[in-house]
Structures are given as C-alpha cells and as structure tokens.
Amino acid sequence: MDPVTENRAPEPLTEYAQRLTHKVRAFDRRHPLLWDLHFTGFWVTAALIDYAGGGWRNNAHHLGVPGWLLLTLSLGLSAPLLWRRTHPGTVLAAMAPFAVVNAWTGAALQAALLQLVLVYHLALRRPLRNLWWATALVIAPVLVSALRHGEGTWDQQIGSHLMSITVAALIGATVRTRRDYTEALEDRARRLETERDQQAQLAAAAERARIAREMHDIIGHNLSVITGLADGGRYAAAKSPERAAQALDAIATTSRQALTELRRLLDVLREEERQQADLTPQPGLTDLDRLLDGVRSAGLPVSTTTHGDPILPPGRQLTVYRVIQEALTNTLKHGGPHATAEIEISYEKRSAVTVAITDTGNGNGSRMDRTSRGGRGLPGMRERTALYGGTLEAGPRTHPERGWRVRLSLPEESPQ
C-alpha cells in the first residue's frame, strides 16, 4: 500500500461556522445601526415578556412591586443596549441605578443580567482596567439584595455573580485577542506586498540607472565625437575636399564603433540574465514544505495529502511546484480572511502525477475577472503544463461547495 500522509483539514461544521461568522460580521460592518436595533429589540421584547407574563414572580423577593415600576425597570435595563458598542461604560453606569432599585424592591427582574453584556463589550473595546469599576457596579445590586432580603449566603450570591462576570470578561478578552491577531496578520500581508512591490521598483530603477550610465558612456561619447567631426567636415568641405572625405570616413568609423559597443552592452545584459538563471537552482518537490510553511505563516491554513512515491524528473518537479505556488498565491490574494486550502498529490508510474488544489475562499469572481482581463497566472500554469502534454483545469468548485479548484494532470513519460 502506498504511504499516505495527511494533515487534517477543518471539519465541514467548522467551515460552515466560519462562513456564517464572516457573513454576520460583514453585515454588521455594512449596517451597524440595523444590527444594534435588532439586538436591542430582541432583549427589550424578552424583558417585556418577563414583566407582562409574570415570569419575574418566580424569582422575586417581593410580589407587591407596582406595575409601572416594573415596566420602568424592564426598559431601563434593556433599552440602553442600543449604545452598548459605542459607549459601554456610560451604558453600564446608566443601568446601575435601575439594577439597584430592582434589587431593593425585591422584583429581581432577569433583565438585570444584561449588565454582563456590557462587561463583555468593556473587555472587548476598552482597557481591562475598566473592569474593576464595572465589577463594582454589577456587584452593588447583589449586596443591596443580600442586605435587604437576606436570602442565601453571601458567598453563594457574590461568588456566582463574580463567576458570571469573569466568564463574560474572558469571552470579550478572547474575542479581542483573536481580532487583534487577525488584524495583525492582514497588516503584515499588506506590508509584505508593499515591500515586495517596492523592492521590484527599486530593482527596476537600479537596472534602468545602470543601463542609462552605460548608454551615456557609449552613445554620448561617440555622438560627441561624430558631432565634432561633422562640424569640422562642413568647414573643410569648401577649402579641402580631401579633409572633408577624411572626416566622413572618421564619422563612419566612429558610428560603427558605437554600434559595436552598444551590441556588446546588450549582449552583456542578456548574458548576465542567462548566467543568473543558470546559477540559480530551480525549486523542486524538496522545496514544497518550505513553500507551504511560508503560506501558513501568512495566515492560510494548508493541508496536504500525498499518495505514492515522489519520483519525478526535475522539469516535472518544477511544473508541480509552480502550479501549487500560483494556486496558493491566488488563494492568499482572493480567498478572503477565513479561507483554507487542501492539496492532494498522487504519484503514479513512469513520472505520471495528478495534483488537486482546492480552497474555501470567496474570491471566485475576482479570479475570473483577472483571467478574463489577461492575467498571467493561469496562462502561465497552462503553458508549463503543455510542455509535458498535460492538462490543467481551474475554476470555481461545484455548488454547494465554495471556493476555487485547480487540477493538474501530467501523463506518463513516453519511453525513449
């Protein structure tokens, strides 16, 4: 049996949750007020149902609380959530008097637990030192209830509320850490791309400057000589035709020398490029792990599955390497922040190989647009594949799967 090595990819449920989370966050970024209204409306409705349906009586210490006060407390503990993201500290402070009255009267409305939502947003958006006074505001009604009604032990009441506050703060801190980490990865990718473009521009500028200096030395000098000879020949033409002929001969000789040196310069440039290409080792299958490590460090999870023994000539190894490299590069560019990639390589007899690269990105449209506008990525992969009589298929994955799929197939090497 052929050895099989595999890195486990995310489970389908995880992928679905990631896509759903991405959609919800995108909707929230586009319509923050609409999302806040829905969120607040849900909890206001729940608080009013608790008040109107009498559910609050199950936990109340005192059942004689006036209806108007219950309604006021229900709205005061839920409606301010509309501003929870922009002003979490102010909203928590505004809800605190309602929570204290709720504890003092013995109504014990469950809407008081919505203060934990503010603790979460404080941990998510504000310095963690704000949690000290936020904890004091949330614990104050508990102390009032214990002093006023004296039900249960102090450690039970305060301990349970402290545990709830800790859980809400830990969730907020975890989400904040994950968000900061994702933003750092995106910023790093942008900076790396900018640095790469700058390095390319600097290299091109340095090459242009070097060529300009060589051209100036060759053409500038010889043109100056030719100009001087032409001026001298013009003056000599009227008095000494022989000297004018000599000037013309010198102009011809200098022009030939300039052309010879110019050709030598161009030959040197081409020779340097050729020598550099010859001296630089071409990547192969042994470099694939390094490529995948670099892609993973850029934030793209990649899993690999290998079947068979990787015995390929250097040329075919280079084709497989370049196709995988280009496919993963496209995923990094167009797949989105939650994309994942999977590579499956099957080695067959006599140098035949099949490679499938799939991802879960959301960039199908942008990739198709780039291809239709004449991008060089996919055409370059097809050109490499055609050298060995292979086939390359690239396109969106079939519904309901999302993402992009590239499949390379190189046939058996013909016997000599």
GROMACS .gro file of C-alpha atoms in nm:
model
  416
    1MET     CA    1   0.000   0.000   0.000
    2ASP     CA    2   0.127   0.343  -0.089
    3PRO     CA    3   0.217   0.558   0.214
    4VAL     CA    4  -0.030   0.835   0.278
    5THR     CA    5   0.049   1.145   0.476
    6GLU     CA    6  -0.229   1.384   0.562
    7ASN     CA    7  -0.279   1.697   0.769
    8ARG     CA    8  -0.637   1.710   0.887
    9ALA     CA    9  -0.841   1.991   0.734
   10PRO     CA   10  -1.114   2.173   0.927
   11GLU     CA   11  -1.435   1.977   0.969
   12PRO     CA   12  -1.730   2.079   0.746
   13LEU     CA   13  -1.917   2.211   1.051
   14THR     CA   14  -1.622   2.435   1.134
   15GLU     CA   15  -1.609   2.564   0.777
   16TYR     CA   16  -1.981   2.636   0.785
   17ALA     CA   17  -1.945   2.822   1.116
   18GLN     CA   18  -1.654   3.025   0.974
   19ARG     CA   19  -1.852   3.123   0.666
   20LEU     CA   20  -2.157   3.212   0.875
   21THR     CA   21  -1.947   3.421   1.113
   22HIS     CA   22  -1.785   3.601   0.821
   23LYS     CA   23  -2.127   3.682   0.672
   24VAL     CA   24  -2.260   3.811   1.003
   25ARG     CA   25  -1.955   4.032   1.057
   26ALA     CA   26  -1.974   4.165   0.703
   27PHE     CA   27  -2.343   4.251   0.750
   28ASP     CA   28  -2.261   4.417   1.082
   29ARG     CA   29  -1.991   4.631   0.921
   30ARG     CA   30  -2.227   4.742   0.645
   31HIS     CA   31  -2.531   4.807   0.867
   32PRO     CA   32  -2.419   4.861   1.229
   33LEU     CA   33  -2.730   5.053   1.335
   34LEU     CA   34  -2.966   4.794   1.189
   35TRP     CA   35  -2.785   4.518   1.373
   36ASP     CA   36  -2.793   4.716   1.701
   37LEU     CA   37  -3.167   4.779   1.663
   38HIS     CA   38  -3.234   4.408   1.611
   39PHE     CA   39  -3.016   4.310   1.906
   40THR     CA   40  -3.168   4.568   2.138
   41GLY     CA   41  -3.521   4.495   2.020
   42PHE     CA   42  -3.479   4.126   2.098
   43TRP     CA   43  -3.377   4.191   2.459
   44VAL     CA   44  -3.635   4.464   2.514
   45THR     CA   45  -3.902   4.221   2.394
   46ALA     CA   46  -3.768   3.949   2.624
   47ALA     CA   47  -3.770   4.188   2.922
   48LEU     CA   48  -4.126   4.299   2.850
   49ILE     CA   49  -4.240   3.938   2.815
   50ASP     CA   50  -4.085   3.861   3.154
   51TYR     CA   51  -4.271   4.160   3.301
   52ALA     CA   52  -4.608   4.116   3.129
   53GLY     CA   53  -4.619   3.737   3.156
   54GLY     CA   54  -4.542   3.737   3.526
   55GLY     CA   55  -4.229   3.529   3.491
   56TRP     CA   56  -4.049   3.767   3.724
   57ARG     CA   57  -4.265   3.638   4.012
   58ASN     CA   58  -4.075   3.307   4.011
   59ASN     CA   59  -3.757   3.479   4.137
   60ALA     CA   60  -3.898   3.786   4.313
   61HIS     CA   61  -3.840   3.853   4.681
   62HIS     CA   62  -4.143   4.081   4.698
   63LEU     CA   63  -4.453   4.042   4.480
   64GLY     CA   64  -4.611   4.377   4.558
   65VAL     CA   65  -4.395   4.587   4.325
   66PRO     CA   66  -4.613   4.835   4.124
   67GLY     CA   67  -4.664   4.759   3.756
   68TRP     CA   68  -4.541   5.099   3.639
   69LEU     CA   69  -4.215   5.048   3.829
   70LEU     CA   70  -4.169   4.702   3.680
   71LEU     CA   71  -4.217   4.845   3.331
   72THR     CA   72  -3.970   5.126   3.401
   73LEU     CA   73  -3.711   4.883   3.535
   74SER     CA   74  -3.756   4.646   3.239
   75LEU     CA   75  -3.698   4.925   2.987
   76GLY     CA   76  -3.416   5.081   3.188
   77LEU     CA   77  -3.227   4.752   3.197
   78SER     CA   78  -3.269   4.669   2.829
   79ALA     CA   79  -3.322   4.975   2.606
   80PRO     CA   80  -2.975   5.128   2.673
   81LEU     CA   81  -2.818   4.828   2.499
   82LEU     CA   82  -2.860   5.022   2.174
   83TRP     CA   83  -2.542   5.217   2.263
   84ARG     CA   84  -2.352   4.923   2.413
   85ARG     CA   85  -2.075   4.923   2.148
   86THR     CA   86  -2.006   5.296   2.126
   87HIS     CA   87  -2.042   5.382   2.497
   88PRO     CA   88  -2.030   5.059   2.702
   89GLY     CA   89  -1.909   5.229   3.021
   90THR     CA   90  -2.173   5.501   3.007
   91VAL     CA   91  -2.448   5.249   2.938
   92LEU     CA   92  -2.339   5.031   3.230
   93ALA     CA   93  -2.338   5.333   3.460
   94ALA     CA   94  -2.685   5.434   3.335
   95MET     CA   95  -2.822   5.084   3.402
   96ALA     CA   96  -2.672   5.067   3.753
   97PRO     CA   97  -2.949   5.274   3.929
   98PHE     CA   98  -3.218   5.056   3.772
   99ALA     CA   99  -3.032   4.746   3.887
  100VAL     CA  100  -3.006   4.881   4.244
  101VAL     CA  101  -3.378   4.968   4.254
  102ASN     CA  102  -3.455   4.626   4.111
  103ALA     CA  103  -3.262   4.464   4.397
  104TRP     CA  104  -3.401   4.698   4.665
  105THR     CA  105  -3.766   4.644   4.572
  106GLY     CA  106  -3.719   4.267   4.552
  107ALA     CA  107  -3.852   4.245   4.195
  108ALA     CA  108  -3.538   4.054   4.088
  109LEU     CA  109  -3.606   4.106   3.718
  110GLN     CA  110  -3.392   3.882   3.497
  111ALA     CA  111  -3.316   4.183   3.273
  112ALA     CA  112  -3.052   4.280   3.531
  113LEU     CA  113  -2.832   4.005   3.386
  114LEU     CA  114  -2.797   4.216   3.070
  115GLN     CA  115  -2.527   4.405   3.259
  116LEU     CA  116  -2.300   4.114   3.168
  117VAL     CA  117  -2.334   4.217   2.801
  118LEU     CA  118  -2.176   4.550   2.895
  119VAL     CA  119  -1.896   4.372   3.081
  120TYR     CA  120  -1.827   4.174   2.761
  121HIS     CA  121  -1.811   4.491   2.549
  122LEU     CA  122  -1.587   4.665   2.801
  123ALA     CA  123  -1.341   4.374   2.782
  124LEU     CA  124  -1.370   4.380   2.402
  125ARG     CA  125  -1.328   4.752   2.337
  126ARG     CA  126  -1.185   4.925   2.643
  127PRO     CA  127  -0.872   4.889   2.858
  128LEU     CA  128  -0.900   4.600   3.101
  129ARG     CA  129  -0.858   4.832   3.398
  130ASN     CA  130  -1.218   4.944   3.340
  131LEU     CA  131  -1.334   4.601   3.455
  132TRP     CA  132  -1.264   4.690   3.818
  133TRP     CA  133  -1.526   4.959   3.847
  134ALA     CA  134  -1.756   4.765   3.613
  135THR     CA  135  -1.738   4.471   3.855
  136ALA     CA  136  -1.824   4.704   4.143
  137LEU     CA  137  -2.132   4.834   3.958
  138VAL     CA  138  -2.255   4.483   3.883
  139ILE     CA  139  -2.190   4.352   4.236
  140ALA     CA  140  -2.354   4.652   4.410
  141PRO     CA  141  -2.715   4.533   4.345
  142VAL     CA  142  -2.617   4.189   4.478
  143LEU     CA  143  -2.502   4.345   4.805
  144VAL     CA  144  -2.819   4.552   4.825
  145SER     CA  145  -3.034   4.242   4.774
  146ALA     CA  146  -2.841   4.048   5.039
  147LEU     CA  147  -2.874   4.330   5.293
  148ARG     CA  148  -3.236   4.400   5.211
  149HIS     CA  149  -3.379   4.050   5.182
  150GLY     CA  150  -3.110   3.827   5.335
  151GLU     CA  151  -3.181   3.515   5.129
  152GLY     CA  152  -2.892   3.277   5.071
  153THR     CA  153  -2.537   3.308   5.197
  154TRP     CA  154  -2.304   3.586   5.097
  155ASP     CA  155  -2.051   3.357   4.931
  156GLN     CA  156  -2.323   3.192   4.722
  157GLN     CA  157  -2.469   3.518   4.591
  158ILE     CA  158  -2.147   3.710   4.538
  159GLY     CA  159  -1.949   3.405   4.418
  160SER     CA  160  -2.196   3.316   4.146
  161HIS     CA  161  -2.210   3.673   4.019
  162LEU     CA  162  -1.831   3.704   4.023
  163MET     CA  163  -1.809   3.385   3.820
  164SER     CA  164  -2.056   3.524   3.563
  165ILE     CA  165  -1.860   3.849   3.537
  166THR     CA  166  -1.534   3.656   3.492
  167VAL     CA  167  -1.679   3.442   3.213
  168ALA     CA  168  -1.818   3.747   3.029
  169ALA     CA  169  -1.484   3.928   3.062
  170LEU     CA  170  -1.287   3.623   2.943
  171ILE     CA  171  -1.509   3.585   2.636
  172GLY     CA  172  -1.460   3.952   2.550
  173ALA     CA  173  -1.083   3.931   2.600
  174THR     CA  174  -1.063   3.616   2.386
  175VAL     CA  175  -1.257   3.771   2.100
  176ARG     CA  176  -1.045   4.085   2.128
  177THR     CA  177  -0.721   3.885   2.115
  178ARG     CA  178  -0.840   3.691   1.811
  179ARG     CA  179  -0.948   4.010   1.635
  180ASP     CA  180  -0.616   4.181   1.705
  181TYR     CA  181  -0.428   3.874   1.581
  182THR     CA  182  -0.627   3.866   1.257
  183GLU     CA  183  -0.574   4.237   1.200
  184ALA     CA  184  -0.201   4.192   1.263
  185LEU     CA  185  -0.186   3.915   1.001
  186GLU     CA  186  -0.373   4.127   0.747
  187ASP     CA  187  -0.147   4.423   0.817
  188ARG     CA  188   0.159   4.203   0.781
  189ALA     CA  189   0.033   4.071   0.447
  190ARG     CA  190  -0.027   4.426   0.322
  191ARG     CA  191   0.317   4.538   0.435
  192LEU     CA  192   0.484   4.237   0.274
  193GLU     CA  193   0.304   4.302  -0.051
  194THR     CA  194   0.401   4.669  -0.039
  195GLU     CA  195   0.761   4.579   0.042
  196ARG     CA  196   0.769   4.331  -0.245
  197ASP     CA  197   0.641   4.594  -0.489
  198GLN     CA  198   0.891   4.847  -0.357
  199GLN     CA  199   1.178   4.602  -0.392
  200ALA     CA  200   1.073   4.531  -0.750
  201GLN     CA  201   1.053   4.902  -0.826
  202LEU     CA  202   1.393   4.965  -0.667
  203ALA     CA  203   1.549   4.680  -0.863
  204ALA     CA  204   1.397   4.806  -1.187
  205ALA     CA  205   1.511   5.161  -1.111
  206ALA     CA  206   1.865   5.041  -1.032
  207GLU     CA  207   1.875   4.842  -1.357
  208ARG     CA  208   1.749   5.141  -1.556
  209ALA     CA  209   2.013   5.361  -1.394
  210ARG     CA  210   2.289   5.114  -1.475
  211ILE     CA  211   2.175   5.084  -1.837
  212ALA     CA  212   2.145   5.463  -1.860
  213ARG     CA  213   2.503   5.504  -1.740
  214GLU     CA  214   2.631   5.251  -1.992
  215MET     CA  215   2.431   5.408  -2.272
  216HIS     CA  216   2.557   5.752  -2.179
  217ASP     CA  217   2.917   5.635  -2.183
  218ILE     CA  218   2.879   5.461  -2.518
  219ILE     CA  219   2.638   5.673  -2.717
  220GLY     CA  220   2.709   6.008  -2.555
  221HIS     CA  221   3.080   5.988  -2.613
  222ASN     CA  222   3.057   5.865  -2.969
  223LEU     CA  223   2.786   6.113  -3.065
  224SER     CA  224   3.001   6.392  -2.932
  225VAL     CA  225   3.289   6.271  -3.150
  226ILE     CA  226   3.061   6.242  -3.451
  227THR     CA  227   2.926   6.593  -3.394
  228GLY     CA  228   3.275   6.737  -3.382
  229LEU     CA  229   3.379   6.553  -3.697
  230ALA     CA  230   3.068   6.668  -3.880
  231ASP     CA  231   3.130   7.032  -3.786
  232GLY     CA  232   3.492   7.010  -3.894
  233GLY     CA  233   3.398   6.839  -4.220
  234ARG     CA  234   3.147   7.111  -4.303
  235TYR     CA  235   3.412   7.383  -4.271
  236ALA     CA  236   3.667   7.178  -4.460
  237ALA     CA  237   3.435   7.092  -4.748
  238ALA     CA  238   3.472   7.431  -4.917
  239LYS     CA  239   3.852   7.455  -4.893
  240SER     CA  240   3.981   7.096  -4.872
  241PRO     CA  241   3.755   6.822  -5.011
  242GLU     CA  242   4.013   6.561  -4.910
  243ARG     CA  243   3.988   6.658  -4.544
  244ALA     CA  244   3.608   6.654  -4.570
  245ALA     CA  245   3.626   6.299  -4.705
  246GLN     CA  246   3.855   6.204  -4.416
  247ALA     CA  247   3.600   6.349  -4.172
  248LEU     CA  248   3.326   6.142  -4.333
  249ASP     CA  249   3.542   5.829  -4.303
  250ALA     CA  250   3.605   5.907  -3.937
  251ILE     CA  251   3.231   5.957  -3.879
  252ALA     CA  252   3.160   5.618  -4.036
  253THR     CA  253   3.430   5.450  -3.828
  254THR     CA  254   3.306   5.609  -3.505
  255SER     CA  255   2.947   5.510  -3.582
  256ARG     CA  256   3.050   5.151  -3.637
  257GLN     CA  257   3.241   5.153  -3.309
  258ALA     CA  258   2.936   5.292  -3.128
  259LEU     CA  259   2.714   5.023  -3.276
  260THR     CA  260   2.965   4.753  -3.181
  261GLU     CA  261   2.987   4.872  -2.822
  262LEU     CA  262   2.610   4.905  -2.799
  263ARG     CA  263   2.565   4.549  -2.921
  264ARG     CA  264   2.826   4.434  -2.669
  265LEU     CA  265   2.634   4.609  -2.389
  266LEU     CA  266   2.309   4.440  -2.487
  267ASP     CA  267   2.486   4.105  -2.515
  268VAL     CA  268   2.634   4.150  -2.168
  269LEU     CA  269   2.290   4.225  -2.022
  270ARG     CA  270   2.143   3.916  -2.183
  271GLU     CA  271   2.442   3.709  -2.074
  272GLU     CA  272   2.405   3.826  -1.712
  273GLU     CA  273   2.039   3.731  -1.712
  274ARG     CA  274   2.120   3.392  -1.864
  275GLN     CA  275   2.403   3.322  -1.620
  276GLN     CA  276   2.190   3.427  -1.324
  277ALA     CA  277   1.912   3.193  -1.437
  278ASP     CA  278   2.161   2.909  -1.483
  279LEU     CA  279   2.328   2.958  -1.146
  280THR     CA  280   2.003   2.988  -0.950
  281PRO     CA  281   1.875   2.641  -0.852
  282GLN     CA  282   1.523   2.569  -0.968
  283PRO     CA  283   1.279   2.469  -0.693
  284GLY     CA  284   1.154   2.113  -0.675
  285LEU     CA  285   0.948   1.883  -0.457
  286THR     CA  286   1.203   1.907  -0.176
  287ASP     CA  287   1.125   2.278  -0.150
  288LEU     CA  288   0.748   2.224  -0.125
  289ASP     CA  289   0.748   2.207   0.255
  290ARG     CA  290   0.925   2.542   0.274
  291LEU     CA  291   0.669   2.693   0.039
  292LEU     CA  292   0.380   2.559   0.246
  293ASP     CA  293   0.540   2.686   0.569
  294GLY     CA  294   0.561   3.033   0.420
  295VAL     CA  295   0.198   3.023   0.310
  296ARG     CA  296   0.085   2.904   0.651
  297SER     CA  297   0.283   3.178   0.823
  298ALA     CA  298   0.096   3.429   0.607
  299GLY     CA  299  -0.230   3.312   0.756
  300LEU     CA  300  -0.358   3.046   0.512
  301PRO     CA  301  -0.417   2.700   0.666
  302VAL     CA  302  -0.300   2.434   0.418
  303SER     CA  303  -0.341   2.058   0.448
  304THR     CA  304  -0.163   1.807   0.225
  305THR     CA  305  -0.232   1.450   0.121
  306THR     CA  306   0.033   1.253  -0.071
  307HIS     CA  307  -0.012   0.918  -0.245
  308GLY     CA  308   0.276   0.722  -0.395
  309ASP     CA  309   0.648   0.781  -0.424
  310PRO     CA  310   0.759   1.125  -0.546
  311ILE     CA  311   0.992   1.017  -0.828
  312LEU     CA  312   0.982   1.285  -1.097
  313PRO     CA  313   1.238   1.443  -1.330
  314PRO     CA  314   1.348   1.797  -1.235
  315GLY     CA  315   1.138   1.958  -1.508
  316ARG     CA  316   0.817   1.794  -1.391
  317GLN     CA  317   0.900   1.876  -1.030
  318LEU     CA  318   0.932   2.242  -1.126
  319THR     CA  319   0.593   2.234  -1.302
  320VAL     CA  320   0.422   2.079  -0.999
  321TYR     CA  321   0.592   2.329  -0.767
  322ARG     CA  322   0.496   2.633  -0.978
  323VAL     CA  323   0.134   2.525  -1.019
  324ILE     CA  324   0.094   2.475  -0.643
  325GLN     CA  325   0.270   2.807  -0.578
  326GLU     CA  326   0.044   3.001  -0.815
  327ALA     CA  327  -0.274   2.836  -0.684
  328LEU     CA  328  -0.188   2.917  -0.323
  329THR     CA  329  -0.086   3.271  -0.419
  330ASN     CA  330  -0.428   3.324  -0.577
  331THR     CA  331  -0.594   3.192  -0.262
  332LEU     CA  332  -0.394   3.434  -0.048
  333LYS     CA  333  -0.489   3.724  -0.274
  334HIS     CA  334  -0.855   3.650  -0.338
  335GLY     CA  335  -0.970   3.385  -0.092
  336GLY     CA  336  -1.058   3.614   0.198
  337PRO     CA  337  -0.955   3.609   0.567
  338HIS     CA  338  -1.115   3.272   0.652
  339ALA     CA  339  -1.005   3.066   0.351
  340THR     CA  340  -0.837   2.728   0.384
  341ALA     CA  341  -0.659   2.520   0.121
  342GLU     CA  342  -0.611   2.148   0.062
  343ILE     CA  343  -0.352   1.984  -0.166
  344GLU     CA  344  -0.374   1.625  -0.286
  345ILE     CA  345  -0.082   1.480  -0.485
  346SER     CA  346  -0.099   1.136  -0.646
  347TYR     CA  347   0.224   0.995  -0.795
  348GLU     CA  348   0.179   0.717  -1.048
  349LYS     CA  349   0.412   0.500  -1.252
  350ARG     CA  350   0.660   0.640  -1.506
  351SER     CA  351   0.650   1.001  -1.386
  352ALA     CA  352   0.272   1.047  -1.412
  353VAL     CA  353   0.130   1.278  -1.145
  354THR     CA  354  -0.204   1.435  -1.057
  355VAL     CA  355  -0.231   1.739  -0.829
  356ALA     CA  356  -0.555   1.892  -0.697
  357ILE     CA  357  -0.552   2.222  -0.508
  358THR     CA  358  -0.884   2.330  -0.358
  359ASP     CA  359  -0.969   2.618  -0.129
  360THR     CA  360  -1.272   2.753   0.054
  361GLY     CA  361  -1.221   3.116  -0.038
  362ASN     CA  362  -1.476   3.368  -0.158
  363GLY     CA  363  -1.280   3.521  -0.445
  364ASN     CA  364  -1.431   3.333  -0.742
  365GLY     CA  365  -1.550   3.646  -0.918
  366SER     CA  366  -1.228   3.839  -0.879
  367ARG     CA  367  -1.020   3.548  -1.006
  368MET     CA  368  -1.241   3.501  -1.312
  369ASP     CA  369  -1.227   3.873  -1.381
  370ARG     CA  370  -0.846   3.874  -1.362
  371THR     CA  371  -0.831   3.579  -1.601
  372SER     CA  372  -1.065   3.746  -1.849
  373ARG     CA  373  -0.859   4.066  -1.835
  374GLY     CA  374  -0.547   3.879  -1.940
  375GLY     CA  375  -0.380   3.790  -1.611
  376ARG     CA  376  -0.063   3.581  -1.646
  377GLY     CA  377  -0.119   3.339  -1.356
  378LEU     CA  378  -0.344   3.076  -1.515
  379PRO     CA  379  -0.197   3.112  -1.867
  380GLY     CA  380   0.149   3.060  -1.720
  381MET     CA  381   0.039   2.742  -1.544
  382ARG     CA  382  -0.120   2.610  -1.864
  383GLU     CA  383   0.197   2.684  -2.061
  384ARG     CA  384   0.409   2.487  -1.815
  385THR     CA  385   0.158   2.200  -1.823
  386ALA     CA  386   0.151   2.191  -2.203
  387LEU     CA  387   0.528   2.133  -2.214
  388TYR     CA  388   0.467   1.779  -2.082
  389GLY     CA  389   0.141   1.714  -2.266
  390GLY     CA  390  -0.063   1.754  -1.951
  391THR     CA  391  -0.394   1.921  -1.872
  392LEU     CA  392  -0.485   2.195  -1.628
  393GLU     CA  393  -0.835   2.271  -1.506
  394ALA     CA  394  -0.912   2.577  -1.296
  395GLY     CA  395  -1.243   2.720  -1.187
  396PRO     CA  396  -1.500   2.755  -0.906
  397ARG     CA  397  -1.598   2.447  -0.712
  398THR     CA  398  -1.939   2.296  -0.780
  399HIS     CA  399  -2.237   2.412  -0.576
  400PRO     CA  400  -2.293   2.398  -0.279
  401GLU     CA  401  -1.919   2.399  -0.213
  402ARG     CA  402  -1.749   2.736  -0.226
  403GLY     CA  403  -1.402   2.825  -0.332
  404TRP     CA  404  -1.166   2.752  -0.618
  405ARG     CA  405  -1.021   2.433  -0.758
  406VAL     CA  406  -0.707   2.376  -0.969
  407ARG     CA  407  -0.631   2.028  -1.105
  408LEU     CA  408  -0.303   1.942  -1.278
  409SER     CA  409  -0.254   1.613  -1.462
  410LEU     CA  410   0.074   1.512  -1.623
  411PRO     CA  411   0.062   1.187  -1.822
  412GLU     CA  412   0.319   0.909  -1.822
  413GLU     CA  413   0.657   0.995  -1.968
  414SER     CA  414   0.694   0.840  -2.310
  415PRO     CA  415   0.972   0.580  -2.336
  416GLN     CA  416   1.288   0.679  -2.526
   0.00000   0.00000   0.00000
